[in-house]
Short mmCIF file of C-alpha atoms in Angstrom, two decimals:
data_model
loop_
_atom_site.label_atom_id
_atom_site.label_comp_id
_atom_site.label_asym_id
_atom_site.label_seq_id
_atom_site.Cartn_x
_atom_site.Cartn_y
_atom_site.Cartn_z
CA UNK Y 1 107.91 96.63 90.48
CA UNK Y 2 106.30 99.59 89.19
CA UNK Y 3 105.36 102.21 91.79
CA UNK Y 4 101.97 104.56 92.21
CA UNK Y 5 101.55 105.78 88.60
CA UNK Y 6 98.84 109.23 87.83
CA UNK Y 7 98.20 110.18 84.47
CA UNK Y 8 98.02 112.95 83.01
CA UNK Y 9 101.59 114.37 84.60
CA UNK Y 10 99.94 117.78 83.61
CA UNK Y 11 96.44 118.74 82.69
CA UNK Y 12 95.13 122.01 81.42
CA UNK Y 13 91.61 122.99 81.81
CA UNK Y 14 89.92 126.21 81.15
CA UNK Y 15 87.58 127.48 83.69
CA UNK Y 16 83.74 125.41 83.45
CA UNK Y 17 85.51 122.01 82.22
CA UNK Y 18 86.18 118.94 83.71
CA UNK Y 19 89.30 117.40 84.89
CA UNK Y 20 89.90 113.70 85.76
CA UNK Y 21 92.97 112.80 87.33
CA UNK Y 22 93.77 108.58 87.65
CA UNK Y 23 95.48 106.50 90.07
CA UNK Y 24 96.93 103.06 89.75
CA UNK Y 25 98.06 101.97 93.00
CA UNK Y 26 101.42 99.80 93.56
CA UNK Y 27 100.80 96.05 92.58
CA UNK Y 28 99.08 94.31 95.77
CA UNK Y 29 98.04 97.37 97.15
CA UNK Y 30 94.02 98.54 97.75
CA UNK Y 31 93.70 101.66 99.58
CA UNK Y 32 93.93 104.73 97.50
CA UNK Y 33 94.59 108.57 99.32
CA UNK Y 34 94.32 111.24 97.43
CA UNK Y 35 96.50 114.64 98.17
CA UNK Y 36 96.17 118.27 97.16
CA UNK Y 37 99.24 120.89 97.05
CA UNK Y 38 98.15 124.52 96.27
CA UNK Y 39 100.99 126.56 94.91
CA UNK Y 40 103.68 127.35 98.08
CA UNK Y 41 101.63 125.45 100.59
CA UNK Y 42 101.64 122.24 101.92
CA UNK Y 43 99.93 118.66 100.83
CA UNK Y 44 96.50 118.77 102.57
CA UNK Y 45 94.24 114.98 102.88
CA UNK Y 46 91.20 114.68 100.51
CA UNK Y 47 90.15 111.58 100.34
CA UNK Y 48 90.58 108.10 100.90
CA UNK Y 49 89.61 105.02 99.57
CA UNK Y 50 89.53 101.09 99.15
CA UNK Y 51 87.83 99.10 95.85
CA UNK Y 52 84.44 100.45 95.47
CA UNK Y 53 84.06 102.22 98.93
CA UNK Y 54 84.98 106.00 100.55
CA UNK Y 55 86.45 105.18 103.64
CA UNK Y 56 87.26 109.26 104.40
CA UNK Y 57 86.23 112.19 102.05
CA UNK Y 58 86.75 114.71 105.05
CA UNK Y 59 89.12 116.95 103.36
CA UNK Y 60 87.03 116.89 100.16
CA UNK Y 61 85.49 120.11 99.28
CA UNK Y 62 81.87 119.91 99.52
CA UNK Y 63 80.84 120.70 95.87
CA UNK Y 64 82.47 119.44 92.30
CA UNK Y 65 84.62 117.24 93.97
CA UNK Y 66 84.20 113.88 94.00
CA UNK Y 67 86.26 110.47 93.69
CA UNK Y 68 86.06 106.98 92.91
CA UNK Y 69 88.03 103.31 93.10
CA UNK Y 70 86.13 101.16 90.94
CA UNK Y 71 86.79 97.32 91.40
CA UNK Y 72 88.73 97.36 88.19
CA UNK Y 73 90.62 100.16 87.14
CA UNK Y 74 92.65 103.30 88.32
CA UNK Y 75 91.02 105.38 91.16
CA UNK Y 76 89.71 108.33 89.60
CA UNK Y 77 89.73 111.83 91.51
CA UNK Y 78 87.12 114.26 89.28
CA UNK Y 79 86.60 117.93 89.62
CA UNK Y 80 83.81 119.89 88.34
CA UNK Y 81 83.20 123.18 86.08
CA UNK Y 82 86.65 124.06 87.56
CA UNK Y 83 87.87 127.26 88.67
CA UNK Y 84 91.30 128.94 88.89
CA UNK Y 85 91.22 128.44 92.88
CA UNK Y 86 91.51 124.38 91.81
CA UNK Y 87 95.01 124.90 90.16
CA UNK Y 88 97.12 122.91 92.59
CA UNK Y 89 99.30 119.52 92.04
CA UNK Y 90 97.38 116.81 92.97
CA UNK Y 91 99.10 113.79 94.73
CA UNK Y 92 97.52 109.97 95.21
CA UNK Y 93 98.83 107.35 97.45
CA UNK Y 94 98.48 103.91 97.97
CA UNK Y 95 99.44 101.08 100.81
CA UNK Y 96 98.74 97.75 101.16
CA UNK Y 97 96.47 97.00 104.29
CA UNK Y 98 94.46 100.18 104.96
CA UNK Y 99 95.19 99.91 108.87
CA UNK Y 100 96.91 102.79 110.93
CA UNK Y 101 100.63 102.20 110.49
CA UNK Y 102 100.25 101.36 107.12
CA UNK Y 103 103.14 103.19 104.93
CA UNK Y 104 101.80 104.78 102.12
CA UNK Y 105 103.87 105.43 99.14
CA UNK Y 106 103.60 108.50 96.99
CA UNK Y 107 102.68 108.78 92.59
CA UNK Y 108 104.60 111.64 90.96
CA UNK Y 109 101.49 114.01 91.01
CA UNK Y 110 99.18 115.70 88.62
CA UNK Y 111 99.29 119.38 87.71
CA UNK Y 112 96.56 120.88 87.05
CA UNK Y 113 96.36 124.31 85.35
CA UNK Y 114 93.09 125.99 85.24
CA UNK Y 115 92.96 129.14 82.84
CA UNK S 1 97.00 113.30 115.36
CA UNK S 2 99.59 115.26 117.87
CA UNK S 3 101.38 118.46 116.39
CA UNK S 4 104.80 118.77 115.12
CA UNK S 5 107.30 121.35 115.10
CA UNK S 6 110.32 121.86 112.69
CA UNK S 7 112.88 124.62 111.81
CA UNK S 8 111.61 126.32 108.98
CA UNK S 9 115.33 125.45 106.88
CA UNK S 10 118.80 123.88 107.71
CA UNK S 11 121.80 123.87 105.57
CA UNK S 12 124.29 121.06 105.14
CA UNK S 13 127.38 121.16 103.57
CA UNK S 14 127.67 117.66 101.08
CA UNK S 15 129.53 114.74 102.87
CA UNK S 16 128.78 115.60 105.76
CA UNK S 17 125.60 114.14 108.43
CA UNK S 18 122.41 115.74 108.22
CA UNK S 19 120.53 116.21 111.45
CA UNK S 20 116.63 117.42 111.40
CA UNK S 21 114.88 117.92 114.13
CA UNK S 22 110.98 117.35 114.81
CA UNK S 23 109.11 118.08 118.22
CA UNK S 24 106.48 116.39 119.23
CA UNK S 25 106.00 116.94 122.55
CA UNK S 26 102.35 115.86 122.90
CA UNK S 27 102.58 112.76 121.61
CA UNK S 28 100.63 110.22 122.79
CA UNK S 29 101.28 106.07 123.01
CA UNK S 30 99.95 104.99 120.45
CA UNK S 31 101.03 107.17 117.80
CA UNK S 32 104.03 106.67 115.67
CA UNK S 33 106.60 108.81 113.77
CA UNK S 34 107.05 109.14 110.37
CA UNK S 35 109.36 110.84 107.97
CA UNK S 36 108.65 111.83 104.28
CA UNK S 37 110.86 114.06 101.97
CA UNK S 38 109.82 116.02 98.95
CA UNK S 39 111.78 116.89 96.25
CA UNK S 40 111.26 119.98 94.12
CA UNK S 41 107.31 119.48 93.54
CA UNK S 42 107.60 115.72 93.22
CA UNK S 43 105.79 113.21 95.20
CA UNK S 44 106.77 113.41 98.63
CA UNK S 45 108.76 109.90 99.37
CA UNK S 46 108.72 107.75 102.35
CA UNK S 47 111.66 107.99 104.56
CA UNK S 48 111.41 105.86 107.81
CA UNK S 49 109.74 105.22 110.94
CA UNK S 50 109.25 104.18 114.29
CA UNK S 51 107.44 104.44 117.71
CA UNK S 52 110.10 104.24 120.30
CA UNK S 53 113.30 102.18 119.70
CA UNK S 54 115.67 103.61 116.94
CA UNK S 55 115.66 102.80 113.26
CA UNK S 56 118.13 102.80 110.25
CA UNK S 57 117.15 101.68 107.16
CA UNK S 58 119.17 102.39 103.69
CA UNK S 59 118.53 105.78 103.57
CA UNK S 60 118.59 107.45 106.71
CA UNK S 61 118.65 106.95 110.93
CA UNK S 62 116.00 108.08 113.24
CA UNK S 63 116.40 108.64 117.02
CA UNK S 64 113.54 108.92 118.85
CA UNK S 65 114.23 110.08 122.99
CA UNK S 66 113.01 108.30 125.42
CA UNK S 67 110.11 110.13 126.40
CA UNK S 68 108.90 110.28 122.86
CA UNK S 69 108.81 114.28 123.24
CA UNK S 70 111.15 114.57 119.71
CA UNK S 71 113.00 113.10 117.35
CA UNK S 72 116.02 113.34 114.67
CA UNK S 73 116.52 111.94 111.02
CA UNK S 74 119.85 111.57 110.37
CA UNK S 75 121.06 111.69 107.08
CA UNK S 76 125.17 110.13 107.71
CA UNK S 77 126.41 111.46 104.15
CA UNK S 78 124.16 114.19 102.75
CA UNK S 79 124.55 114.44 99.05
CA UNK S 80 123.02 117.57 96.35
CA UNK S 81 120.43 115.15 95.70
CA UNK S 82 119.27 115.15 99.05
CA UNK S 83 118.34 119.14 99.13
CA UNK S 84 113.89 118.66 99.80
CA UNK S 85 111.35 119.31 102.35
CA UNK S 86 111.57 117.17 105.06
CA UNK S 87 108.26 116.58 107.08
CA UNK S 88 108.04 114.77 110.50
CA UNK S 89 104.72 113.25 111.08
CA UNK S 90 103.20 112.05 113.66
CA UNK S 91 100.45 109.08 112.76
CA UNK S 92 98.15 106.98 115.17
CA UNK S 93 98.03 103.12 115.08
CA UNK S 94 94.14 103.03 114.37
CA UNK S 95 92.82 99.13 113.82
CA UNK S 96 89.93 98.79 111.10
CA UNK S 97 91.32 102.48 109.31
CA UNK S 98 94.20 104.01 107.89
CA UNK S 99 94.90 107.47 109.37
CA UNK S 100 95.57 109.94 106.96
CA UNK S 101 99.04 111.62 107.12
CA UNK S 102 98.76 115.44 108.32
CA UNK S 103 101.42 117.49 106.98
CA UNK S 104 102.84 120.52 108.44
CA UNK S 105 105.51 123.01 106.77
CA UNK S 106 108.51 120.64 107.12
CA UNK S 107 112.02 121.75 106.99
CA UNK S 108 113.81 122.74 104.17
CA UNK S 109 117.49 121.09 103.85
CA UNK S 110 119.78 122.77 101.57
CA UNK S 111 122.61 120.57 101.18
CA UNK S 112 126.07 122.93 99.70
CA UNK S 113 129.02 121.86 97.79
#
């Protein structure tokens, strides 16, 4: 029973590329949250989302960020003509129903490196 | 989502119970507590939780007082592997949406031979 897998594990971009980070929720699951984790701080909300709809992008930055859950395939979380500032690990969720007590369960994270 | 306080670190020595503390005084009914853990940069990973009674599950025990004001994860037998951050969260019960968990600083457990 695999769990919340994100690919790359690490990512390098040099400043004015594009990253793409993906997201296969757990088996059964629908609702996607993404996560972000700038170096010696805590995880901060981004996004969230179920097959082909933002439910919640109110902790999305308001330019080059933007995200996706396509009815087939991995959720896709993609940033921009990146800058240094956007070097951070970058954490996606998933859980079953979507509905407040929902437990969400963690993916091992992508790092991101921006040079 | 109510506000949650934590000591900044706690140290354990190995065998022994681990007892972390959350406040969360402002709590209101309809909002539940949740404990995650995160290991040395990796995902953070689901602990436990509950809204008012106690719960134990494989991994660890959470009181919760009666008037909901704080809590405490118990961890009976800490081991090295269980040296993370520790974050108390405190989560509404919306219907229709999924509230998004709101992390705060956590504690860090240091758990010594």
């Amino acid at each position: 029973n695999a769990g919340v897998m994100q690919n790359p594990r690490h990512l390098v971009r040099r400043r004015g590329q594009e990253a793409r980070l993906r997201c296969s929720p757990m088996k059964g699951h629908s609702h996607v949250y993404w996560y972000r984790q700038l170096p010696e701080e805590g995880l901060k909300f981004m996004v969230y989302l179920q097959k082909e709809n933002i439910i919640d992008e109110s902790g999305m930055p308001k330019e080059r960020f933007s995200a996706e859950f396509p009815k087939e395939g991995p959720s896709i979380l993609r940033i921009q003509q990146v800058v240094r500032g956007d070097s951070a690990a970058y954490f996606c969720a998933s859980s079953p129903l979507g509905q407040g007590t929902d437990t969400q369960y963690f993916g091992p994270g992508t790092r991101l490196t921006v040079l | 989502d109510a506000k949650t306080t934590q000591p900044p670190s706690m140290d354990c020595a190995e065998g022994r119970a681990a007892n972390l503390p959350c406040n969360h005084s402002t709590i209101s009914g309809n909002e539940y507590v949740y404990w995650y853990r995160q290991i040395h940069s990796q995902g953070p990973q689901y602990i436990i939780h509950g809204l008012k009674n106690n719960e134990t599950n494989e991994m660890a025990s959470l009181i919760i007082t009666e008037d909901r004001k704080s809590s405490t994860l118990i961890l009976p037998h800490a081991t090295l592997r269980d040296t993370a951050v520790y974050y108390c969260i405190v989560r509404a019960f919306n219907t229709g949406t999924a509230s998004k968990l709101t992390f705060g600083t956590g504690t860090r457990l240091q758990v010594t031979l």
